C-alpha cells in the first residue's frame, strides 16, 4: 500500500497529447500519414488498458486548431483514418461499455468525418463505463473564447448577471462541460509543452512527458504512467 498521502486510485480523467507520429514515420522513411496510421494501434491498446485500470474518462488530442495549417494531403488522410477507425471500432466500443464523445470546432470537419463521428456517438450513447473523448479541431483558447461569447450572449439577453459568472458557470460553457478536470496529462513525443490542450482543465493535473513517440507507446508505458501518478502527492494548494 502506498502511504496515505499518495493516491492509490487510478486517475479518473487521463488526457493524452498523442505526439510523434511524423517523426516515427520519418525515421522509417515513411510518409507522415503512415505515421498517423501506425498511431491507431496504441489508441486501441491504451483504451483497453485504461478501461481495465478503472480510468473513467480518456481524452485524446487527435487534431488541434493549429493542425489545420498542415498540408491538405495530411489533413485529408487524418480524417480518412478517423472515419476508418470509427468504422472498424464502433462495435467493439459498444460491446465494451465505452461511450464515444468528441470536442472541438467540429463544424470544420469534413462531412464524412462528422457523419462517422455522430453515428459512433449515437451508437455508444448508452454506455457509461468509460468516456472516450476525441479532441478534434480542438484548441483551448478557441474553446475559452466560445465559452466567453456564450456567457456574453446570456448577459446581453438578460438571462445572466455579470456577478453570477463564476468558475463553475464558465466551465459549464466549455466543450468539455460534461468532463471532470484532468487528473493526469501525458504527452508523448519528447516535447515539454501543452500546445493549446485543455489549459483550463489541467489547472491541477499531474503532467507526465515521455520521449516515446506515440506509435511506440504501449501498455507497459501507460501502466508506468499510472503508477507514476499514483506515487505523486496532490496538494491542490493546501499546506500539509
Ligand atoms: C501527432 O503527431 C499527431 C497530430 C498532431 C495529428 P505529429 O504529426 O505532430 O508528429 P511529429 O510531432 O511531427 O513527430
Ligand atoms: C499537438 O501536437 C497536437 C496533437 C497531438 C493533436 P503538435 O505536433 O501539433 O504540437 P506542436 O506543434 O509540436 O506544439
Ligand atoms: Mg507533433
PDB file of C-alpha atoms and ligand atoms in Angstrom:
ATOM      1  CA  UNK A   1       0.000   0.000   0.000  1.00  0.00           C
ATOM      2  CA  UNK A   2       1.318   3.475  -0.793  1.00  0.00           C
ATOM      3  CA  UNK A   3       1.493   5.977   2.091  1.00  0.00           C
ATOM      4  CA  UNK A   4      -1.805   7.693   2.886  1.00  0.00           C
ATOM      5  CA  UNK A   5      -0.660  10.972   1.332  1.00  0.00           C
ATOM      6  CA  UNK A   6      -0.321   9.287  -2.028  1.00  0.00           C
ATOM      7  CA  UNK A   7      -3.263   8.464  -4.207  1.00  0.00           C
ATOM      8  CA  UNK A   8      -3.748   4.743  -4.616  1.00  0.00           C
ATOM      9  CA  UNK A   9      -6.604   5.277  -7.015  1.00  0.00           C
ATOM     10  CA  UNK A  10      -6.284   5.364 -10.761  1.00  0.00           C
ATOM     11  CA  UNK A  11      -6.703   8.846 -12.227  1.00  0.00           C
ATOM     12  CA  UNK A  12     -10.325   9.413 -13.085  1.00  0.00           C
ATOM     13  CA  UNK A  13      -9.579  11.545 -16.138  1.00  0.00           C
ATOM     14  CA  UNK A  14      -6.490  10.994 -18.287  1.00  0.00           C
ATOM     15  CA  UNK A  15      -5.664  13.239 -21.233  1.00  0.00           C
ATOM     16  CA  UNK A  16      -3.061  12.303 -23.823  1.00  0.00           C
ATOM     17  CA  UNK A  17      -1.302  14.530 -26.324  1.00  0.00           C
ATOM     18  CA  UNK A  18      -0.503  11.846 -28.877  1.00  0.00           C
ATOM     19  CA  UNK A  19       2.575  13.365 -30.459  1.00  0.00           C
ATOM     20  CA  UNK A  20       5.406  11.934 -32.541  1.00  0.00           C
ATOM     21  CA  UNK A  21       3.691  10.168 -35.438  1.00  0.00           C
ATOM     22  CA  UNK A  22       5.537  12.226 -38.044  1.00  0.00           C
ATOM     23  CA  UNK A  23       8.966  11.600 -36.547  1.00  0.00           C
ATOM     24  CA  UNK A  24       8.172   7.908 -36.132  1.00  0.00           C
ATOM     25  CA  UNK A  25       7.396   7.715 -39.848  1.00  0.00           C
ATOM     26  CA  UNK A  26      10.343   9.852 -40.896  1.00  0.00           C
ATOM     27  CA  UNK A  27      12.740   7.555 -39.032  1.00  0.00           C
ATOM     28  CA  UNK A  28      11.451   4.692 -41.175  1.00  0.00           C
ATOM     29  CA  UNK A  29      11.402   6.536 -44.483  1.00  0.00           C
ATOM     30  CA  UNK A  30       7.595   6.515 -44.465  1.00  0.00           C
ATOM     31  CA  UNK A  31       5.105   9.306 -45.112  1.00  0.00           C
ATOM     32  CA  UNK A  32       3.650  11.290 -42.200  1.00  0.00           C
ATOM     33  CA  UNK A  33       0.279   9.712 -42.954  1.00  0.00           C
ATOM     34  CA  UNK A  34       1.747   6.267 -42.449  1.00  0.00           C
ATOM     35  CA  UNK A  35       2.877   7.503 -39.052  1.00  0.00           C
ATOM     36  CA  UNK A  36      -0.686   8.522 -38.231  1.00  0.00           C
ATOM     37  CA  UNK A  37      -1.927   5.130 -39.353  1.00  0.00           C
ATOM     38  CA  UNK A  38       0.565   3.470 -37.012  1.00  0.00           C
ATOM     39  CA  UNK A  39      -0.829   5.685 -34.242  1.00  0.00           C
ATOM     40  CA  UNK A  40      -4.176   3.876 -34.300  1.00  0.00           C
ATOM     41  CA  UNK A  41      -2.639   0.778 -32.673  1.00  0.00           C
ATOM     42  CA  UNK A  42      -1.754   2.484 -29.380  1.00  0.00           C
ATOM     43  CA  UNK A  43      -5.212   4.083 -29.267  1.00  0.00           C
ATOM     44  CA  UNK A  44      -6.733   0.591 -29.094  1.00  0.00           C
ATOM     45  CA  UNK A  45      -4.162  -0.683 -26.606  1.00  0.00           C
ATOM     46  CA  UNK A  46      -4.339   2.302 -24.267  1.00  0.00           C
ATOM     47  CA  UNK A  47      -8.124   2.436 -24.349  1.00  0.00           C
ATOM     48  CA  UNK A  48      -8.299  -1.199 -23.277  1.00  0.00           C
ATOM     49  CA  UNK A  49      -5.725  -0.736 -20.531  1.00  0.00           C
ATOM     50  CA  UNK A  50      -7.384   2.454 -19.272  1.00  0.00           C
ATOM     51  CA  UNK A  51     -10.720   0.703 -19.089  1.00  0.00           C
ATOM     52  CA  UNK A  52      -9.275  -2.242 -17.201  1.00  0.00           C
ATOM     53  CA  UNK A  53      -7.449   0.029 -14.751  1.00  0.00           C
ATOM     54  CA  UNK A  54     -10.592   1.936 -13.828  1.00  0.00           C
ATOM     55  CA  UNK A  55      -9.989   5.206 -15.688  1.00  0.00           C
ATOM     56  CA  UNK A  56     -13.426   6.767 -16.243  1.00  0.00           C
ATOM     57  CA  UNK A  57     -12.531   9.407 -18.840  1.00  0.00           C
ATOM     58  CA  UNK A  58      -9.869   9.186 -21.519  1.00  0.00           C
ATOM     59  CA  UNK A  59      -9.421  12.288 -23.669  1.00  0.00           C
ATOM     60  CA  UNK A  60      -7.181  12.059 -26.698  1.00  0.00           C
ATOM     61  CA  UNK A  61      -5.799  15.102 -28.508  1.00  0.00           C
ATOM     62  CA  UNK A  62      -6.091  13.928 -32.091  1.00  0.00           C
ATOM     63  CA  UNK A  63      -6.154  17.169 -34.109  1.00  0.00           C
ATOM     64  CA  UNK A  64      -5.593  20.736 -32.974  1.00  0.00           C
ATOM     65  CA  UNK A  65      -6.947  24.031 -34.263  1.00  0.00           C
ATOM     66  CA  UNK A  66      -3.387  24.760 -35.346  1.00  0.00           C
ATOM     67  CA  UNK A  67      -3.065  21.431 -37.193  1.00  0.00           C
ATOM     68  CA  UNK A  68      -5.364  22.854 -39.902  1.00  0.00           C
ATOM     69  CA  UNK A  69      -2.232  24.608 -41.170  1.00  0.00           C
ATOM     70  CA  UNK A  70      -0.767  21.267 -42.304  1.00  0.00           C
ATOM     71  CA  UNK A  71      -0.928  20.154 -45.930  1.00  0.00           C
ATOM     72  CA  UNK A  72      -4.306  19.264 -47.440  1.00  0.00           C
ATOM     73  CA  UNK A  73      -2.949  15.794 -48.045  1.00  0.00           C
ATOM     74  CA  UNK A  74      -2.017  15.185 -44.423  1.00  0.00           C
ATOM     75  CA  UNK A  75      -5.247  16.676 -43.100  1.00  0.00           C
ATOM     76  CA  UNK A  76      -7.348  14.687 -45.576  1.00  0.00           C
ATOM     77  CA  UNK A  77      -5.563  11.474 -44.657  1.00  0.00           C
ATOM     78  CA  UNK A  78      -6.038  12.129 -40.951  1.00  0.00           C
ATOM     79  CA  UNK A  79      -9.796  12.464 -41.270  1.00  0.00           C
ATOM     80  CA  UNK A  80      -9.998   9.461 -43.598  1.00  0.00           C
ATOM     81  CA  UNK A  81      -8.151   7.499 -40.906  1.00  0.00           C
ATOM     82  CA  UNK A  82     -10.540   8.756 -38.271  1.00  0.00           C
ATOM     83  CA  UNK A  83     -13.554   7.560 -40.272  1.00  0.00           C
ATOM     84  CA  UNK A  84     -11.827   4.224 -40.864  1.00  0.00           C
ATOM     85  CA  UNK A  85     -11.066   3.857 -37.152  1.00  0.00           C
ATOM     86  CA  UNK A  86     -14.654   4.639 -36.176  1.00  0.00           C
ATOM     87  CA  UNK A  87     -15.971   2.237 -38.773  1.00  0.00           C
ATOM     88  CA  UNK A  88     -13.865  -0.634 -37.553  1.00  0.00           C
ATOM     89  CA  UNK A  89     -14.035   0.078 -33.799  1.00  0.00           C
ATOM     90  CA  UNK A  90     -17.579   1.169 -33.031  1.00  0.00           C
ATOM     91  CA  UNK A  91     -18.887  -2.370 -32.496  1.00  0.00           C
ATOM     92  CA  UNK A  92     -16.042  -3.035 -30.074  1.00  0.00           C
ATOM     93  CA  UNK A  93     -16.596   0.267 -28.249  1.00  0.00           C
ATOM     94  CA  UNK A  94     -20.261  -0.549 -27.940  1.00  0.00           C
ATOM     95  CA  UNK A  95     -19.624  -4.061 -26.628  1.00  0.00           C
ATOM     96  CA  UNK A  96     -17.033  -2.953 -24.130  1.00  0.00           C
ATOM     97  CA  UNK A  97     -19.087  -0.219 -22.469  1.00  0.00           C
ATOM     98  CA  UNK A  98     -17.212   2.744 -23.927  1.00  0.00           C
ATOM     99  CA  UNK A  99     -19.083   5.912 -24.809  1.00  0.00           C
ATOM    100  CA  UNK A 100     -17.532   7.897 -27.625  1.00  0.00           C
ATOM    101  CA  UNK A 101     -17.565  11.649 -27.492  1.00  0.00           C
ATOM    102  CA  UNK A 102     -15.840  14.471 -29.360  1.00  0.00           C
ATOM    103  CA  UNK A 103     -15.000  18.071 -28.603  1.00  0.00           C
ATOM    104  CA  UNK A 104     -13.709  20.910 -30.710  1.00  0.00           C
ATOM    105  CA  UNK A 105     -14.850  23.071 -33.600  1.00  0.00           C
ATOM    106  CA  UNK A 106     -16.471  20.013 -35.158  1.00  0.00           C
ATOM    107  CA  UNK A 107     -18.280  22.055 -37.809  1.00  0.00           C
ATOM    108  CA  UNK A 108     -14.903  22.464 -39.543  1.00  0.00           C
ATOM    109  CA  UNK A 109     -14.517  18.703 -40.055  1.00  0.00           C
ATOM    110  CA  UNK A 110     -15.201  17.199 -43.488  1.00  0.00           C
ATOM    111  CA  UNK A 111     -18.795  15.999 -43.598  1.00  0.00           C
ATOM    112  CA  UNK A 112     -17.902  12.297 -43.937  1.00  0.00           C
ATOM    113  CA  UNK A 113     -15.903  12.529 -40.710  1.00  0.00           C
ATOM    114  CA  UNK A 114     -18.699  14.384 -38.911  1.00  0.00           C
ATOM    115  CA  UNK A 115     -21.112  11.738 -40.098  1.00  0.00           C
ATOM    116  CA  UNK A 116     -18.926   8.849 -38.897  1.00  0.00           C
ATOM    117  CA  UNK A 117     -18.485  10.579 -35.546  1.00  0.00           C
ATOM    118  CA  UNK A 118     -22.137  11.230 -34.989  1.00  0.00           C
ATOM    119  CA  UNK A 119     -23.029   7.630 -35.868  1.00  0.00           C
ATOM    120  CA  UNK A 120     -20.443   6.262 -33.436  1.00  0.00           C
ATOM    121  CA  UNK A 121     -21.549   8.701 -30.713  1.00  0.00           C
ATOM    122  CA  UNK A 122     -25.172   7.786 -31.210  1.00  0.00           C
ATOM    123  CA  UNK A 123     -24.435   4.052 -31.158  1.00  0.00           C
ATOM    124  CA  UNK A 124     -22.482   4.247 -27.892  1.00  0.00           C
ATOM    125  CA  UNK A 125     -24.554   6.933 -26.132  1.00  0.00           C
ATOM    126  CA  UNK A 126     -25.980   4.439 -23.634  1.00  0.00           C
ATOM    127  CA  UNK A 127     -22.565   3.293 -22.363  1.00  0.00           C
ATOM    128  CA  UNK A 128     -21.039   4.727 -19.232  1.00  0.00           C
ATOM    129  CA  UNK A 129     -18.069   2.583 -18.153  1.00  0.00           C
ATOM    130  CA  UNK A 130     -15.563   4.885 -19.780  1.00  0.00           C
ATOM    131  CA  UNK A 131     -15.955   8.013 -21.895  1.00  0.00           C
ATOM    132  CA  UNK A 132     -13.505   8.254 -24.760  1.00  0.00           C
ATOM    133  CA  UNK A 133     -13.389  11.866 -25.906  1.00  0.00           C
ATOM    134  CA  UNK A 134     -11.592  12.750 -29.117  1.00  0.00           C
ATOM    135  CA  UNK A 135     -10.352  16.327 -29.201  1.00  0.00           C
ATOM    136  CA  UNK A 136     -10.707  17.205 -32.880  1.00  0.00           C
ATOM    137  CA  UNK A 137     -10.176  20.615 -34.373  1.00  0.00           C
ATOM    138  CA  UNK A 138      -9.644  21.447 -30.717  1.00  0.00           C
ATOM    139  CA  UNK A 139      -7.873  24.435 -29.256  1.00  0.00           C
ATOM    140  CA  UNK A 140      -8.219  25.503 -25.658  1.00  0.00           C
ATOM    141  CA  UNK A 141      -8.137  29.204 -26.485  1.00  0.00           C
ATOM    142  CA  UNK A 142     -10.874  28.800 -29.093  1.00  0.00           C
ATOM    143  CA  UNK A 143     -12.874  26.846 -26.515  1.00  0.00           C
ATOM    144  CA  UNK A 144     -12.465  29.608 -23.915  1.00  0.00           C
ATOM    145  CA  UNK A 145     -13.363  32.291 -26.442  1.00  0.00           C
ATOM    146  CA  UNK A 146     -16.523  30.388 -27.437  1.00  0.00           C
ATOM    147  CA  UNK A 147     -17.497  29.944 -23.777  1.00  0.00           C
ATOM    148  CA  UNK A 148     -16.949  33.636 -23.113  1.00  0.00           C
ATOM    149  CA  UNK A 149     -19.083  34.531 -26.112  1.00  0.00           C
ATOM    150  CA  UNK A 150     -21.871  32.246 -24.900  1.00  0.00           C
ATOM    151  CA  UNK A 151     -21.838  33.884 -21.458  1.00  0.00           C
ATOM    152  CA  UNK A 152     -21.794  37.353 -23.008  1.00  0.00           C
ATOM    153  CA  UNK A 153     -24.876  36.437 -25.070  1.00  0.00           C
ATOM    154  CA  UNK A 154     -26.692  35.369 -21.894  1.00  0.00           C
ATOM    155  CA  UNK A 155     -25.784  38.611 -20.166  1.00  0.00           C
ATOM    156  CA  UNK A 156     -26.891  40.586 -23.199  1.00  0.00           C
ATOM    157  CA  UNK A 157     -30.265  38.834 -23.261  1.00  0.00           C
ATOM    158  CA  UNK A 158     -30.729  39.421 -19.530  1.00  0.00           C
ATOM    159  CA  UNK A 159     -30.630  35.706 -18.643  1.00  0.00           C
ATOM    160  CA  UNK A 160     -27.456  36.112 -16.605  1.00  0.00           C
ATOM    161  CA  UNK A 161     -25.996  38.848 -14.422  1.00  0.00           C
ATOM    162  CA  UNK A 162     -22.226  39.504 -14.699  1.00  0.00           C
ATOM    163  CA  UNK A 163     -21.786  38.812 -10.980  1.00  0.00           C
ATOM    164  CA  UNK A 164     -23.246  35.337 -11.481  1.00  0.00           C
ATOM    165  CA  UNK A 165     -20.286  34.384 -13.657  1.00  0.00           C
ATOM    166  CA  UNK A 166     -18.032  32.145 -11.617  1.00  0.00           C
ATOM    167  CA  UNK A 167     -15.684  29.236 -12.334  1.00  0.00           C
ATOM    168  CA  UNK A 168     -18.459  26.665 -12.483  1.00  0.00           C
ATOM    169  CA  UNK A 169     -20.514  28.811 -14.832  1.00  0.00           C
ATOM    170  CA  UNK A 170     -17.576  29.243 -17.205  1.00  0.00           C
ATOM    171  CA  UNK A 171     -16.638  25.543 -17.024  1.00  0.00           C
ATOM    172  CA  UNK A 172     -20.251  24.729 -17.881  1.00  0.00           C
ATOM    173  CA  UNK A 173     -19.894  26.532 -21.217  1.00  0.00           C
ATOM    174  CA  UNK A 174     -16.714  24.747 -22.297  1.00  0.00           C
ATOM    175  CA  UNK A 175     -16.787  21.968 -24.897  1.00  0.00           C
ATOM    176  CA  UNK A 176     -15.640  19.779 -22.006  1.00  0.00           C
ATOM    177  CA  UNK A 177     -18.627  20.747 -19.829  1.00  0.00           C
ATOM    178  CA  UNK A 178     -19.529  17.111 -19.182  1.00  0.00           C
ATOM    179  CA  UNK A 179     -15.995  16.110 -18.191  1.00  0.00           C
ATOM    180  CA  UNK A 180     -14.272  16.477 -14.841  1.00  0.00           C
ATOM    181  CA  UNK A 181     -10.913  18.275 -14.637  1.00  0.00           C
ATOM    182  CA  UNK A 182      -7.900  16.372 -15.907  1.00  0.00           C
ATOM    183  CA  UNK A 183      -6.071  14.327 -13.281  1.00  0.00           C
ATOM    184  CA  UNK A 184      -3.198  13.163 -15.445  1.00  0.00           C
ATOM    185  CA  UNK A 185      -1.880  14.618 -18.687  1.00  0.00           C
ATOM    186  CA  UNK A 186       0.548  12.514 -20.711  1.00  0.00           C
ATOM    187  CA  UNK A 187       2.436  13.879 -23.696  1.00  0.00           C
ATOM    188  CA  UNK A 188       4.404  11.505 -25.870  1.00  0.00           C
ATOM    189  CA  UNK A 189       6.962  12.519 -28.482  1.00  0.00           C
ATOM    190  CA  UNK A 190       9.523  14.376 -26.410  1.00  0.00           C
ATOM    191  CA  UNK A 191       8.170  17.945 -26.330  1.00  0.00           C
ATOM    192  CA  UNK A 192       7.612  19.532 -22.922  1.00  0.00           C
ATOM    193  CA  UNK A 193       4.635  21.719 -23.784  1.00  0.00           C
ATOM    194  CA  UNK A 194       0.860  21.557 -23.827  1.00  0.00           C
ATOM    195  CA  UNK A 195       0.211  23.021 -27.296  1.00  0.00           C
ATOM    196  CA  UNK A 196      -3.187  24.586 -26.521  1.00  0.00           C
ATOM    197  CA  UNK A 197      -4.681  21.457 -24.929  1.00  0.00           C
ATOM    198  CA  UNK A 198      -7.215  21.855 -22.083  1.00  0.00           C
ATOM    199  CA  UNK A 199      -5.490  24.826 -20.448  1.00  0.00           C
ATOM    200  CA  UNK A 200      -8.392  25.444 -18.080  1.00  0.00           C
ATOM    201  CA  UNK A 201      -8.995  21.789 -17.261  1.00  0.00           C
ATOM    202  CA  UNK A 202      -5.383  20.932 -16.451  1.00  0.00           C
ATOM    203  CA  UNK A 203      -5.049  23.525 -13.672  1.00  0.00           C
ATOM    204  CA  UNK A 204      -4.151  20.822 -11.132  1.00  0.00           C
ATOM    205  CA  UNK A 205      -3.366  17.910 -13.427  1.00  0.00           C
ATOM    206  CA  UNK A 206      -0.219  15.897 -12.908  1.00  0.00           C
ATOM    207  CA  UNK A 207       1.956  16.243 -16.009  1.00  0.00           C
ATOM    208  CA  UNK A 208       3.953  13.409 -17.493  1.00  0.00           C
ATOM    209  CA  UNK A 209       6.202  13.848 -20.514  1.00  0.00           C
ATOM    210  CA  UNK A 210       7.818  10.945 -22.288  1.00  0.00           C
ATOM    211  CA  UNK A 211      10.224  10.815 -25.223  1.00  0.00           C
ATOM    212  CA  UNK A 212       8.486   7.720 -26.586  1.00  0.00           C
ATOM    213  CA  UNK A 213       6.845   8.506 -29.919  1.00  0.00           C
ATOM    214  CA  UNK A 214       3.094   7.851 -29.947  1.00  0.00           C
ATOM    215  CA  UNK A 215       3.169   4.822 -32.323  1.00  0.00           C
ATOM    216  CA  UNK A 216       5.654   3.169 -29.921  1.00  0.00           C
ATOM    217  CA  UNK A 217       3.648   3.976 -26.773  1.00  0.00           C
ATOM    218  CA  UNK A 218       2.489   0.647 -25.358  1.00  0.00           C
ATOM    219  CA  UNK A 219       0.578  -0.802 -22.464  1.00  0.00           C
ATOM    220  CA  UNK A 220       3.662  -1.001 -20.250  1.00  0.00           C
ATOM    221  CA  UNK A 221       4.319   2.724 -20.826  1.00  0.00           C
ATOM    222  CA  UNK A 222       0.742   3.552 -19.907  1.00  0.00           C
ATOM    223  CA  UNK A 223       0.805   1.409 -16.775  1.00  0.00           C
ATOM    224  CA  UNK A 224       4.081   3.057 -15.771  1.00  0.00           C
ATOM    225  CA  UNK A 225       2.414   6.466 -16.211  1.00  0.00           C
ATOM    226  CA  UNK A 226      -0.482   5.403 -13.974  1.00  0.00           C
ATOM    227  CA  UNK A 227       1.940   4.105 -11.344  1.00  0.00           C
ATOM    228  CA  UNK A 228       3.879   7.371 -11.503  1.00  0.00           C
ATOM    229  CA  UNK A 229       0.617   9.281 -10.985  1.00  0.00           C
ATOM    230  CA  UNK A 230      -0.300   7.101  -8.032  1.00  0.00           C
ATOM    231  CA  UNK A 231       3.014   7.864  -6.402  1.00  0.00           C
ATOM    232  CA  UNK A 232       2.527  11.632  -6.541  1.00  0.00           C
ATOM    233  CA  UNK A 233       1.178  13.775  -3.746  1.00  0.00           C
ATOM    234  CA  UNK A 234      -1.502  16.164  -4.936  1.00  0.00           C
ATOM    235  CA  UNK A 235      -1.946  19.111  -2.655  1.00  0.00           C
ATOM    236  CA  UNK A 236      -4.275  21.421  -4.586  1.00  0.00           C
ATOM    237  CA  UNK A 237      -2.657  24.381  -2.904  1.00  0.00           C
ATOM    238  CA  UNK A 238      -3.139  23.124   0.630  1.00  0.00           C
ATOM    239  CA  UNK A 239      -0.402  23.064   3.272  1.00  0.00           C
ATOM    240  CA  UNK A 240       0.374  19.640   4.635  1.00  0.00           C
TER     241      UNK A 240
HETATM  242  C1  LIG B   1       0.789  13.986 -33.645  1.00  0.00           C
HETATM  243  O1  LIG B   1       1.904  13.635 -34.364  1.00  0.00           O
HETATM  244  C2  LIG B   1      -0.486  13.800 -34.419  1.00  0.00           C
HETATM  245  C3  LIG B   1      -1.073  15.078 -34.852  1.00  0.00           C
HETATM  246  C4  LIG B   1      -0.665  16.266 -34.496  1.00  0.00           C
HETATM  247  C5  LIG B   1      -2.208  15.000 -35.746  1.00  0.00           C
HETATM  248  P1  LIG B   1       2.666  14.684 -35.289  1.00  0.00           P
HETATM  249  O2  LIG B   1       2.115  14.582 -36.660  1.00  0.00           O
HETATM  250  O3  LIG B   1       2.666  16.033 -34.694  1.00  0.00           O
HETATM  251  O4  LIG B   1       4.141  14.063 -35.245  1.00  0.00           O
HETATM  252  P2  LIG B   1       5.507  14.845 -35.142  1.00  0.00           P
HETATM  253  O5  LIG B   1       5.425  15.729 -33.920  1.00  0.00           O
HETATM  254  O6  LIG B   1       5.658  15.628 -36.399  1.00  0.00           O
HETATM  255  O7  LIG B   1       6.518  13.770 -34.983  1.00  0.00           O
HETATM  256  C1  LIG B   2      -0.151  18.630 -30.539  1.00  0.00           C
HETATM  257  O1  LIG B   2       0.895  18.221 -31.341  1.00  0.00           O
HETATM  258  C2  LIG B   2      -1.461  18.309 -31.195  1.00  0.00           C
HETATM  259  C3  LIG B   2      -1.813  16.885 -31.251  1.00  0.00           C
HETATM  260  C4  LIG B   2      -1.112  15.893 -30.766  1.00  0.00           C
HETATM  261  C5  LIG B   2      -3.058  16.604 -31.894  1.00  0.00           C
HETATM  262  P1  LIG B   2       1.615  19.202 -32.368  1.00  0.00           P
HETATM  263  O2  LIG B   2       2.651  18.409 -33.045  1.00  0.00           O
HETATM  264  O3  LIG B   2       0.597  19.868 -33.222  1.00  0.00           O
HETATM  265  O4  LIG B   2       2.232  20.296 -31.375  1.00  0.00           O
HETATM  266  P2  LIG B   2       3.468  21.267 -31.595  1.00  0.00           P
HETATM  267  O5  LIG B   2       3.296  21.932 -32.931  1.00  0.00           O
HETATM  268  O6  LIG B   2       4.708  20.433 -31.544  1.00  0.00           O
HETATM  269  O7  LIG B   2       3.415  22.219 -30.428  1.00  0.00           O
HETATM  270 MG1  LIG B   3       3.923  16.969 -33.371  1.00  0.00          MG
END
